[in-house]
Short mmCIF file of C-alpha atoms in Angstrom, two decimals:
data_model
loop_
_atom_site.label_atom_id
_atom_site.label_comp_id
_atom_site.label_asym_id
_atom_site.label_seq_id
_atom_site.Cartn_x
_atom_site.Cartn_y
_atom_site.Cartn_z
CA MET Y 1 37.19 -29.22 -5.44
CA SER Y 2 38.55 -25.75 -6.33
CA GLN Y 3 41.72 -27.60 -7.38
CA ASP Y 4 39.79 -28.74 -10.46
CA TRP Y 5 40.58 -25.30 -11.89
CA THR Y 6 44.29 -26.10 -11.90
CA GLU Y 7 43.66 -29.61 -13.22
CA TYR Y 8 41.48 -28.22 -16.01
CA LEU Y 9 44.27 -25.90 -17.17
CA LYS Y 10 46.92 -28.63 -17.03
CA ASN Y 11 45.08 -31.59 -18.53
CA PRO Y 12 41.26 -31.57 -18.47
CA PHE Y 13 41.08 -35.19 -19.65
CA ARG Y 14 42.23 -36.19 -16.17
CA LEU Y 15 38.81 -35.06 -14.96
CA ALA Y 16 36.94 -37.42 -17.30
CA TRP Y 17 34.87 -40.28 -15.93
CA GLN Y 18 36.10 -43.71 -16.98
CA PRO Y 19 34.27 -46.97 -16.27
CA GLU Y 20 37.44 -48.90 -15.42
CA VAL Y 21 38.57 -46.39 -12.75
CA PRO Y 22 37.06 -46.73 -9.24
CA LEU Y 23 34.97 -43.73 -8.20
CA SER Y 24 36.90 -41.32 -6.00
CA ASP Y 25 35.27 -38.72 -3.78
CA ARG Y 26 36.33 -36.03 -6.22
CA MET Y 27 34.76 -37.82 -9.19
CA ILE Y 28 31.54 -38.28 -7.25
CA TYR Y 29 31.44 -34.51 -6.69
CA ARG Y 30 32.01 -33.95 -10.41
CA LEU Y 31 29.09 -36.24 -11.18
CA LEU Y 32 26.86 -34.53 -8.63
CA ASP Y 33 27.46 -30.80 -8.97
CA PRO Y 34 27.92 -28.33 -11.82
CA PRO Y 35 31.52 -27.14 -12.17
CA LEU Y 36 31.44 -23.36 -12.38
CA THR Y 37 31.59 -22.64 -8.65
CA ARG Y 38 34.73 -24.68 -8.08
CA TYR Y 39 36.38 -23.17 -11.17
CA TRP Y 40 35.56 -19.64 -10.10
CA ILE Y 41 36.80 -20.14 -6.54
CA GLY Y 42 39.86 -21.98 -7.84
CA PHE Y 43 40.62 -19.08 -10.17
CA TRP Y 44 40.60 -16.59 -7.30
CA LEU Y 45 42.65 -18.83 -5.02
CA THR Y 46 45.22 -19.31 -7.77
CA LEU Y 47 45.26 -15.60 -8.62
CA THR Y 48 45.99 -14.69 -4.99
CA ASN Y 49 48.32 -17.66 -4.40
CA GLN Y 50 46.18 -19.18 -1.66
CA PRO Y 51 46.82 -22.75 -0.49
CA ALA Y 52 44.20 -25.44 -0.82
CA PRO Y 53 42.99 -27.28 2.32
CA LEU Y 54 45.03 -30.36 3.18
CA GLN Y 55 41.92 -32.51 3.45
CA ASP Y 56 38.34 -32.41 2.26
CA TRP Y 57 35.80 -31.62 4.98
CA ASN Y 58 34.22 -34.79 6.35
CA TRP Y 59 30.57 -34.01 7.09
CA SER Y 60 30.13 -37.18 9.12
CA GLN Y 61 32.80 -36.05 11.58
CA GLY Y 62 32.66 -33.40 14.28
CA TRP Y 63 34.12 -29.91 14.07
CA GLU Y 64 37.23 -30.64 16.12
CA ALA Y 65 38.01 -33.81 14.16
CA ASN Y 66 37.96 -31.83 10.91
CA LEU Y 67 40.18 -29.12 12.40
CA GLN Y 68 42.75 -31.68 13.50
CA ALA Y 69 42.69 -33.28 10.03
CA GLY Y 70 43.52 -29.92 8.41
CA ALA Y 71 40.19 -29.69 6.57
CA PHE Y 72 39.40 -26.12 7.65
CA PRO Y 73 40.52 -23.60 4.97
CA PRO Y 74 42.79 -20.75 6.09
CA PRO Y 75 40.83 -17.55 6.89
CA THR Y 76 42.48 -15.71 3.99
CA SER Y 77 41.40 -18.41 1.55
CA LEU Y 78 37.82 -18.21 2.82
CA PHE Y 79 37.88 -14.43 2.45
CA VAL Y 80 39.21 -14.62 -1.11
CA ALA Y 81 36.62 -17.23 -2.12
CA ARG Y 82 33.79 -15.15 -0.66
CA LEU Y 83 35.15 -11.97 -2.21
CA GLY Y 84 35.15 -13.62 -5.63
CA MET Y 85 31.44 -14.36 -5.25
CA THR Y 86 30.59 -10.93 -3.86
CA LEU Y 87 32.28 -9.19 -6.78
CA LEU Y 88 29.59 -10.70 -9.03
CA LEU Y 89 26.78 -8.91 -7.17
CA PRO Y 90 26.93 -5.72 -9.31
CA ILE Y 91 26.07 -7.84 -12.37
CA SER Y 92 22.90 -9.01 -10.63
CA LEU Y 93 21.95 -5.53 -9.42
CA LEU Y 94 22.56 -3.85 -12.78
CA SER Y 95 20.61 -6.56 -14.60
CA ILE Y 96 17.67 -6.14 -12.21
CA TYR Y 97 17.84 -2.36 -12.67
CA ALA Y 98 17.79 -2.79 -16.47
CA LEU Y 99 14.82 -5.16 -16.25
CA GLY Y 100 12.92 -2.71 -14.06
CA TYR Y 101 13.66 0.11 -16.47
CA ALA Y 102 12.41 -1.95 -19.40
CA LEU Y 103 9.24 -2.84 -17.51
CA ARG Y 104 8.03 0.56 -16.35
CA GLY Y 105 10.82 3.11 -16.49
CA ARG Y 106 13.17 4.82 -14.10
CA ARG Y 107 11.08 4.69 -10.92
CA VAL Y 108 10.56 0.91 -11.07
CA ALA Y 109 14.23 0.49 -11.99
CA TRP Y 110 15.49 2.35 -8.92
CA THR Y 111 12.94 0.70 -6.65
CA SER Y 112 14.01 -2.73 -7.91
CA LEU Y 113 17.65 -1.86 -7.40
CA PHE Y 114 17.15 -0.80 -3.77
CA LEU Y 115 14.93 -3.77 -2.98
CA ALA Y 116 17.50 -6.18 -4.43
CA GLY Y 117 20.47 -4.44 -2.81
CA GLY Y 118 18.88 -4.68 0.63
CA HIS Y 119 17.24 -8.09 0.23
CA ALA Y 120 18.15 -10.33 3.16
CA LEU Y 121 18.56 -13.49 1.06
CA ILE Y 122 20.73 -11.77 -1.54
CA LEU Y 123 22.94 -10.21 1.15
CA LEU Y 124 23.49 -13.59 2.80
CA HIS Y 125 23.60 -16.19 0.05
CA THR Y 126 25.55 -14.29 -2.61
CA ARG Y 127 28.46 -13.61 -0.24
CA ARG Y 128 29.13 -17.24 0.63
CA ALA Y 129 31.73 -19.45 -1.06
CA MET Y 130 28.90 -21.38 -2.69
CA ALA Y 131 27.01 -21.38 -5.98
CA GLU Y 132 24.40 -18.68 -5.34
CA GLY Y 133 26.52 -15.66 -6.31
CA LEU Y 134 27.26 -17.15 -9.73
CA LEU Y 135 23.73 -18.45 -10.07
CA LEU Y 136 22.07 -15.10 -9.40
CA SER Y 137 24.40 -13.11 -11.66
CA GLY Y 138 24.06 -15.59 -14.51
CA SER Y 139 20.28 -15.88 -14.26
CA THR Y 140 19.60 -12.13 -13.99
CA LEU Y 141 21.95 -11.42 -16.90
CA THR Y 142 20.08 -14.03 -18.95
CA LEU Y 143 16.71 -12.49 -18.05
CA TRP Y 144 17.94 -9.08 -19.16
CA LEU Y 145 19.20 -10.48 -22.46
CA LEU Y 146 15.83 -12.20 -22.96
CA SER Y 147 14.08 -8.85 -22.57
CA LEU Y 148 16.08 -7.16 -25.36
CA PRO Y 149 14.25 -6.54 -28.66
CA ALA Y 150 16.83 -8.51 -30.65
CA PRO Y 151 19.06 -10.63 -28.40
CA ASN Y 152 22.06 -12.39 -29.87
CA PRO Y 153 21.11 -16.09 -29.57
CA TRP Y 154 24.74 -17.18 -29.17
CA LEU Y 155 25.34 -14.73 -26.32
CA LEU Y 156 22.01 -15.70 -24.78
CA GLY Y 157 22.96 -19.39 -24.91
CA LEU Y 158 26.32 -18.72 -23.26
CA SER Y 159 24.67 -16.71 -20.48
CA ALA Y 160 22.07 -19.42 -19.82
CA ALA Y 161 24.85 -22.02 -19.76
CA LEU Y 162 26.75 -20.04 -17.13
CA ALA Y 163 23.69 -19.98 -14.88
CA PHE Y 164 22.98 -23.69 -15.46
CA ASN Y 165 26.59 -24.68 -14.77
CA ALA Y 166 26.44 -22.75 -11.51
CA LYS Y 167 23.37 -24.70 -10.36
CA TYR Y 168 21.12 -27.07 -12.27
CA THR Y 169 17.97 -25.41 -10.88
CA ALA Y 170 18.48 -22.74 -13.57
CA LEU Y 171 17.26 -25.23 -16.19
CA PRO Y 172 13.94 -23.33 -16.76
CA LEU Y 173 15.98 -20.55 -18.38
CA VAL Y 174 16.61 -22.89 -21.31
CA GLY Y 175 12.89 -23.39 -21.92
CA LEU Y 176 12.30 -19.67 -21.49
CA GLY Y 177 15.02 -18.92 -24.04
CA VAL Y 178 13.53 -21.29 -26.62
CA LEU Y 179 10.08 -19.78 -26.12
CA ARG Y 180 11.42 -16.22 -26.33
CA LEU Y 181 13.30 -16.80 -29.58
CA GLY Y 182 10.54 -18.88 -31.12
CA LEU Y 183 7.34 -17.06 -30.24
CA LEU Y 184 7.58 -13.89 -28.18
CA ASP Y 185 7.32 -10.49 -29.80
CA GLN Y 186 7.99 -11.73 -33.30
CA THR Y 187 6.26 -8.89 -35.11
CA LYS Y 188 8.96 -8.09 -37.67
CA PRO Y 189 8.13 -9.35 -41.16
CA THR Y 190 11.74 -10.49 -41.62
CA TYR Y 191 11.50 -12.81 -38.65
CA THR Y 192 10.36 -15.86 -40.60
CA PRO Y 193 9.84 -19.36 -39.17
CA LYS Y 194 13.22 -20.27 -40.67
CA ALA Y 195 14.88 -17.36 -38.88
CA ARG Y 196 13.20 -18.33 -35.60
CA LEU Y 197 14.39 -21.92 -35.95
CA GLY Y 198 17.92 -20.72 -36.71
CA ALA Y 199 17.93 -18.52 -33.60
CA ILE Y 200 16.74 -21.42 -31.43
CA LEU Y 201 19.39 -23.75 -32.83
CA ALA Y 202 22.10 -21.13 -32.26
CA PHE Y 203 20.91 -20.63 -28.68
CA LEU Y 204 20.86 -24.36 -27.92
CA SER Y 205 24.20 -24.90 -29.67
CA ALA Y 206 25.93 -22.22 -27.59
CA PHE Y 207 24.37 -23.60 -24.43
CA THR Y 208 25.41 -27.18 -25.21
CA LEU Y 209 28.95 -26.35 -26.35
CA LEU Y 210 29.78 -24.31 -23.25
CA THR Y 211 28.21 -26.91 -20.96
CA LEU Y 212 30.31 -29.65 -22.57
CA ALA Y 213 33.45 -27.52 -22.40
CA LEU Y 214 32.96 -26.91 -18.68
CA ASN Y 215 32.27 -30.58 -17.86
CA PRO Y 216 35.25 -32.70 -18.93
CA PHE Y 217 33.87 -35.63 -16.92
CA LEU Y 218 31.71 -36.20 -20.04
CA TRP Y 219 34.48 -36.13 -22.62
CA LYS Y 220 35.53 -39.79 -22.84
CA HIS Y 221 32.27 -41.66 -22.25
CA PRO Y 222 29.47 -39.04 -22.41
CA VAL Y 223 26.42 -41.33 -22.37
CA GLU Y 224 27.66 -43.59 -19.58
CA ALA Y 225 28.94 -40.59 -17.60
CA LEU Y 226 25.52 -38.94 -17.82
CA LYS Y 227 23.88 -42.12 -16.55
CA GLN Y 228 26.34 -42.23 -13.65
CA ALA Y 229 25.66 -38.56 -12.88
CA ALA Y 230 21.89 -39.12 -12.86
CA ALA Y 231 22.26 -42.16 -10.60
CA ALA Y 232 24.57 -40.29 -8.21
CA ARG Y 233 22.19 -37.32 -8.03
CA GLN Y 234 19.20 -39.57 -7.36
CA HIS Y 235 21.10 -41.45 -4.66
CA LEU Y 236 22.06 -38.18 -2.97
CA ILE Y 237 18.49 -36.82 -3.06
CA THR Y 238 17.11 -40.06 -1.64
CA ALA Y 239 19.68 -40.00 1.17
CA GLN Y 240 19.06 -36.33 1.95
CA VAL Y 241 15.29 -36.77 2.06
CA GLY Y 242 15.68 -39.76 4.35
CA ASP Y 243 18.03 -37.89 6.69
CA PHE Y 244 15.89 -34.77 6.89
CA LYS Y 245 12.71 -36.77 7.52
CA VAL Y 246 14.37 -37.67 10.81
CA ALA Y 247 16.38 -34.51 11.56
CA ASN Y 248 13.99 -31.80 10.31
CA PRO Y 249 10.78 -33.07 8.64
CA LEU Y 250 9.62 -29.53 7.83
CA MET Y 251 12.42 -29.27 5.25
CA VAL Y 252 11.02 -32.21 3.25
CA ALA Y 253 8.41 -31.36 0.59
CA GLU Y 254 6.99 -34.39 -1.20
CA SER Y 255 3.64 -32.94 -2.34
CA THR Y 256 2.81 -29.89 -4.44
CA SER Y 257 0.89 -28.25 -1.59
CA THR Y 258 3.81 -28.74 0.81
CA ARG Y 259 6.24 -27.35 -1.76
CA LEU Y 260 4.04 -24.30 -2.28
CA ARG Y 261 3.84 -23.69 1.46
CA ASN Y 262 7.58 -24.08 1.93
CA MET Y 263 8.36 -21.93 -1.10
CA LEU Y 264 6.26 -19.04 0.21
CA LEU Y 265 7.74 -19.50 3.68
CA GLN Y 266 11.36 -19.40 2.50
CA VAL Y 267 10.93 -16.64 -0.09
CA PHE Y 268 8.93 -14.23 2.07
CA PHE Y 269 8.80 -15.06 5.76
CA ALA Y 270 11.59 -17.28 7.11
CA PRO Y 271 14.68 -15.57 8.58
CA PRO Y 272 17.92 -15.94 6.61
CA GLN Y 273 18.91 -19.59 6.81
CA LEU Y 274 22.53 -19.72 7.93
CA SER Y 275 22.67 -23.52 7.61
CA GLU Y 276 20.35 -26.35 6.64
CA ALA Y 277 21.63 -28.87 9.19
CA ALA Y 278 22.34 -28.17 12.86
CA ASN Y 279 25.37 -30.41 13.27
CA TYR Y 280 27.84 -27.51 13.63
CA ASN Y 281 25.62 -24.87 15.23
CA GLN Y 282 27.52 -24.91 18.51
CA ALA Y 283 30.89 -24.40 16.85
CA LEU Y 284 29.51 -21.61 14.67
CA ALA Y 285 27.44 -19.90 17.38
CA THR Y 286 29.78 -16.90 17.65
CA SER Y 287 29.70 -16.29 13.88
CA TYR Y 288 25.92 -16.73 13.77
CA ASN Y 289 25.38 -14.30 16.65
CA SER Y 290 27.65 -11.75 15.02
CA TYR Y 291 25.67 -11.90 11.78
CA GLU Y 292 22.28 -11.83 13.45
CA HIS Y 293 23.32 -8.93 15.67
CA ASN Y 294 23.09 -6.65 12.65
CA PRO Y 295 19.52 -5.27 12.75
CA PHE Y 296 19.31 -5.19 8.94
CA HIS Y 297 20.25 -8.85 8.40
CA SER Y 298 16.56 -9.80 8.36
CA LEU Y 299 15.06 -6.68 6.81
CA LEU Y 300 11.48 -7.14 5.55
CA ARG Y 301 11.29 -10.75 6.74
CA GLY Y 302 8.91 -12.30 9.25
CA LYS Y 303 5.14 -11.96 9.45
CA THR Y 304 5.04 -8.18 9.08
CA GLY Y 305 7.82 -7.53 6.58
CA GLY Y 306 7.24 -10.72 4.61
CA GLY Y 307 3.50 -10.15 4.56
CA LEU Y 308 4.04 -6.63 3.23
CA ILE Y 309 6.33 -7.85 0.44
CA LEU Y 310 3.92 -10.65 -0.47
CA ALA Y 311 1.02 -8.16 -0.61
CA LEU Y 312 3.03 -5.78 -2.81
CA THR Y 313 4.07 -8.69 -5.06
CA LEU Y 314 0.43 -9.67 -5.57
CA LEU Y 315 -0.47 -6.02 -6.10
CA GLY Y 316 2.20 -5.75 -8.78
CA MET Y 317 0.73 -8.77 -10.56
CA LEU Y 318 -2.78 -7.34 -10.29
CA ALA Y 319 -1.67 -3.89 -11.41
CA LEU Y 320 -0.05 -5.41 -14.47
CA THR Y 321 -3.42 -6.67 -15.70
CA LEU Y 322 -5.08 -3.32 -14.94
CA ASP Y 323 -2.60 -0.96 -16.56
CA ARG Y 324 -1.77 -2.92 -19.71
CA ARG Y 325 -3.39 -0.20 -21.81
CA GLU Y 326 -1.21 2.46 -20.19
CA ALA Y 327 2.02 0.51 -20.48
CA LEU Y 328 4.51 1.51 -23.14
CA PRO Y 329 4.64 -0.78 -26.20
CA SER Y 330 8.37 -1.20 -25.59
CA SER Y 331 7.63 -2.88 -22.24
CA ARG Y 332 5.61 -5.69 -23.78
CA LEU Y 333 8.52 -8.07 -24.23
CA SER Y 334 10.01 -7.54 -20.77
CA THR Y 335 6.55 -8.05 -19.27
CA GLN Y 336 6.18 -11.35 -21.10
CA VAL Y 337 9.61 -12.47 -19.88
CA LEU Y 338 8.73 -11.54 -16.30
CA ILE Y 339 5.41 -13.41 -16.36
CA LEU Y 340 6.72 -16.54 -18.08
CA GLY Y 341 9.93 -16.59 -16.05
CA THR Y 342 7.93 -16.48 -12.82
CA ILE Y 343 5.69 -19.31 -14.03
CA PHE Y 344 8.54 -21.48 -15.33
CA GLN Y 345 10.77 -21.15 -12.26
CA SER Y 346 7.95 -21.50 -9.72
CA GLY Y 347 6.53 -24.45 -11.64
CA PHE Y 348 9.94 -26.14 -11.65
CA PHE Y 349 10.23 -25.84 -7.88
CA LEU Y 350 6.64 -26.94 -7.27
CA GLY Y 351 6.98 -29.94 -9.55
CA TRP Y 352 10.41 -31.19 -8.51
CA LEU Y 353 12.14 -29.64 -5.47
CA PRO Y 354 12.10 -32.26 -2.68
CA LEU Y 355 14.00 -30.24 -0.05
CA SER Y 356 13.17 -26.69 0.97
CA PHE Y 357 16.63 -25.22 1.44
CA GLN Y 358 16.28 -21.44 1.38
CA ARG Y 359 19.26 -20.88 -0.91
CA TYR Y 360 17.56 -22.96 -3.61
CA TYR Y 361 14.89 -20.28 -3.98
CA ILE Y 362 17.35 -17.46 -4.72
CA LEU Y 363 16.26 -17.72 -8.37
CA LEU Y 364 12.82 -16.43 -7.43
CA VAL Y 365 14.10 -13.33 -5.65
CA PRO Y 366 14.63 -11.20 -8.82
CA TYR Y 367 11.03 -11.90 -9.89
CA VAL Y 368 9.72 -11.01 -6.43
CA VAL Y 369 11.78 -7.81 -6.41
CA LEU Y 370 10.43 -6.72 -9.81
CA TRP Y 371 6.81 -7.56 -8.94
CA THR Y 372 7.17 -5.72 -5.63
CA ALA Y 373 8.62 -2.66 -7.37
CA MET Y 374 5.68 -2.64 -9.76
CA GLY Y 375 3.29 -2.91 -6.83
CA ILE Y 376 4.94 0.08 -5.14
CA ASP Y 377 4.82 1.98 -8.42
CA SER Y 378 1.08 1.35 -8.77
CA LEU Y 379 0.54 2.62 -5.21
CA LEU Y 380 2.51 5.78 -5.95
CA LYS Y 381 0.49 6.35 -9.11
CA ALA Y 382 -2.76 5.96 -7.17
CA LEU Y 383 -1.49 8.33 -4.47
CA ASN Y 384 -0.47 10.93 -7.05
CA LEU Y 385 -3.88 10.68 -8.68
CA LEU Y 386 -5.62 11.09 -5.31
CA LEU Y 387 -3.49 14.08 -4.35
CA ASP Y 388 -4.11 15.64 -7.76
CA GLN Y 389 -7.89 15.29 -7.33
CA ILE Y 390 -7.72 16.76 -3.81
CA TRP Y 391 -5.63 19.67 -5.09
CA ARG Y 392 -8.09 20.41 -7.87
CA LYS Y 393 -11.01 20.41 -5.45
#
């Protein structure tokens, strides 16, 4: 699908869905998945003059059958695709640092940066030739823009569109953006209802225009193409749920309580999930063992590490309610964004997510990192206070 980048540059109307043309595998992928990942990988492959695979990978076939068909990408192409994703990581880390600084200052900023830089899920999922690197960088950049005193609504809309077109699970950022521009921290007398409405319309316009520009499958028959995309997505979800009910029932979450349990498990406790299905585990055993041999690949996971992070996350939430009077006025907006972003994204997963793939929850990691940093900061403040009292005595 990375070849869509070349097709887009040559003639994007070739990528449009048309009712009279039979659905190809490529068109089905365009209906199912947002386009930014394949464009980004295609850009890097084109820039470095890397060949595309001869065949698409057939997931219903075995490993050897795919190798013989020429579906395995050359090692250099895989490296380039992964490098392109990894190069986006500094955007995520700097955005998290800036959010931490806005929340409580330098100490929380540095703590957030180190927690994010060493987070097992970030280290794994943002270095794969998949959507998570783009998704995390786009979402954290959007959160930082939301926390600014006067964000540019057009820039904010473009940033939210980049995250959404990396993975559709970033949709809560749109609601958060509308709420931020319409209601949050609107204390300036010049910020009239008319000005708020104008900012919201600019935000939504930028988001919609970039989304349409990136999805040429909508250009010829937008309404019918959207219906086809919704039907294709629903068919895929139904098939996946049915398959995993047989292969791995624990991955299926059809009730809110099950989704909550699985969300906590994947965000805090489960080891890094190298694959969702086990159909190629034997062929990939050497690669898996090499990754898991690194003692830091699962840092702060499991019962002990995950329990500690969960406790510090809850402490950060509790400390926020206790030290509101001590917090700087400038941190009010970033605090509101953190609280509402956590609620919106968690609520989206609890209300909709039918399959508990670990990489889906990467959007929650920045919130967890920031809450954890605030929990650590509250502990350090309490320790300093205790040591000061002991010293005075």
